[in-house]
């Protein structure tokens, strides 16, 4: 329920790149947690979500940290 709500909010706040980037990073973290970690089938979706955060807010350090950690794993 919270995951779906955050997905809708991320779409709703498209004008605020920093807020949307924060929501996308959180969505990536939740996707990994809900699906019991990273697997070959869910990794592309999680990477795309976090990559979108880095593109929306290039100065958002946590977005880049999340991107780096996903690529490391």
CSV table of C-alpha atoms in Angstrom, one decimal:
chain,number,residue,atom,x,y,z
A,1,UNK,CA,0.0,0.0,0.0
A,2,UNK,CA,2.7,2.5,0.9
A,3,UNK,CA,4.8,1.5,-2.1
A,4,UNK,CA,1.9,2.2,-4.5
A,5,UNK,CA,1.1,5.5,-2.8
A,6,UNK,CA,4.8,6.6,-3.1
A,7,UNK,CA,4.7,5.6,-6.8
A,8,UNK,CA,1.7,7.9,-7.4
A,9,UNK,CA,3.3,10.7,-5.4
A,10,UNK,CA,6.5,10.5,-7.5
A,11,UNK,CA,4.4,11.0,-10.6
A,12,UNK,CA,2.3,13.8,-9.1
A,13,UNK,CA,5.3,15.9,-8.0
A,14,UNK,CA,7.0,16.0,-11.4
A,15,UNK,CA,7.7,19.7,-11.1
A,16,UNK,CA,10.0,19.4,-8.0
A,17,UNK,CA,13.0,17.4,-9.2
A,18,UNK,CA,14.7,17.2,-5.8
A,19,UNK,CA,11.6,15.8,-4.1
A,20,UNK,CA,10.9,13.4,-7.0
A,21,UNK,CA,14.5,12.2,-6.9
A,22,UNK,CA,14.2,11.5,-3.1
A,23,UNK,CA,11.0,9.5,-3.7
A,24,UNK,CA,12.6,7.5,-6.5
A,25,UNK,CA,15.6,6.5,-4.4
A,26,UNK,CA,13.2,5.4,-1.7
A,27,UNK,CA,11.1,3.5,-4.2
A,28,UNK,CA,14.3,1.7,-5.4
A,29,UNK,CA,15.1,0.8,-1.8
A,30,UNK,CA,11.6,-0.5,-1.2
A,31,UNK,CA,11.5,-2.5,-4.5
A,32,UNK,CA,14.6,-4.3,-3.3
A,33,UNK,CA,13.2,-4.9,0.2
A,34,UNK,CA,9.8,-6.1,-1.1
A,35,UNK,CA,11.3,-8.4,-3.6
A,36,UNK,CA,13.7,-10.0,-1.1
A,37,UNK,CA,16.8,-8.3,-2.4
A,38,UNK,CA,18.4,-7.9,-5.8
A,39,UNK,CA,17.8,-10.6,-8.4
A,40,UNK,CA,18.4,-10.7,-12.2
A,41,UNK,CA,14.6,-10.2,-12.8
A,42,UNK,CA,14.1,-7.1,-10.6
A,43,UNK,CA,17.5,-5.5,-10.9
A,44,UNK,CA,16.8,-3.6,-14.2
A,45,UNK,CA,13.7,-2.0,-12.8
A,46,UNK,CA,15.4,-0.9,-9.6
A,47,UNK,CA,18.4,0.4,-11.5
A,48,UNK,CA,16.1,2.4,-13.8
A,49,UNK,CA,14.3,3.9,-10.9
A,50,UNK,CA,17.5,5.0,-9.1
A,51,UNK,CA,19.1,6.2,-12.4
A,52,UNK,CA,16.1,8.4,-13.0
A,53,UNK,CA,16.7,10.0,-9.6
A,54,UNK,CA,20.3,10.9,-10.5
A,55,UNK,CA,19.1,12.4,-13.8
A,56,UNK,CA,16.4,14.5,-12.1
A,57,UNK,CA,18.7,15.8,-9.4
A,58,UNK,CA,22.4,15.5,-10.3
A,59,UNK,CA,23.4,17.2,-7.1
A,60,UNK,CA,21.5,14.7,-4.9
A,61,UNK,CA,24.3,12.7,-3.2
A,62,UNK,CA,22.1,10.0,-1.8
A,63,UNK,CA,20.8,9.3,-5.3
A,64,UNK,CA,24.4,8.8,-6.6
A,65,UNK,CA,25.2,6.7,-3.5
A,66,UNK,CA,22.2,4.4,-4.1
A,67,UNK,CA,23.2,4.1,-7.8
A,68,UNK,CA,26.8,3.2,-6.9
A,69,UNK,CA,25.7,0.6,-4.3
A,70,UNK,CA,23.3,-1.0,-6.8
A,71,UNK,CA,26.1,-1.2,-9.4
A,72,UNK,CA,28.5,-2.6,-6.8
A,73,UNK,CA,26.1,-5.4,-5.7
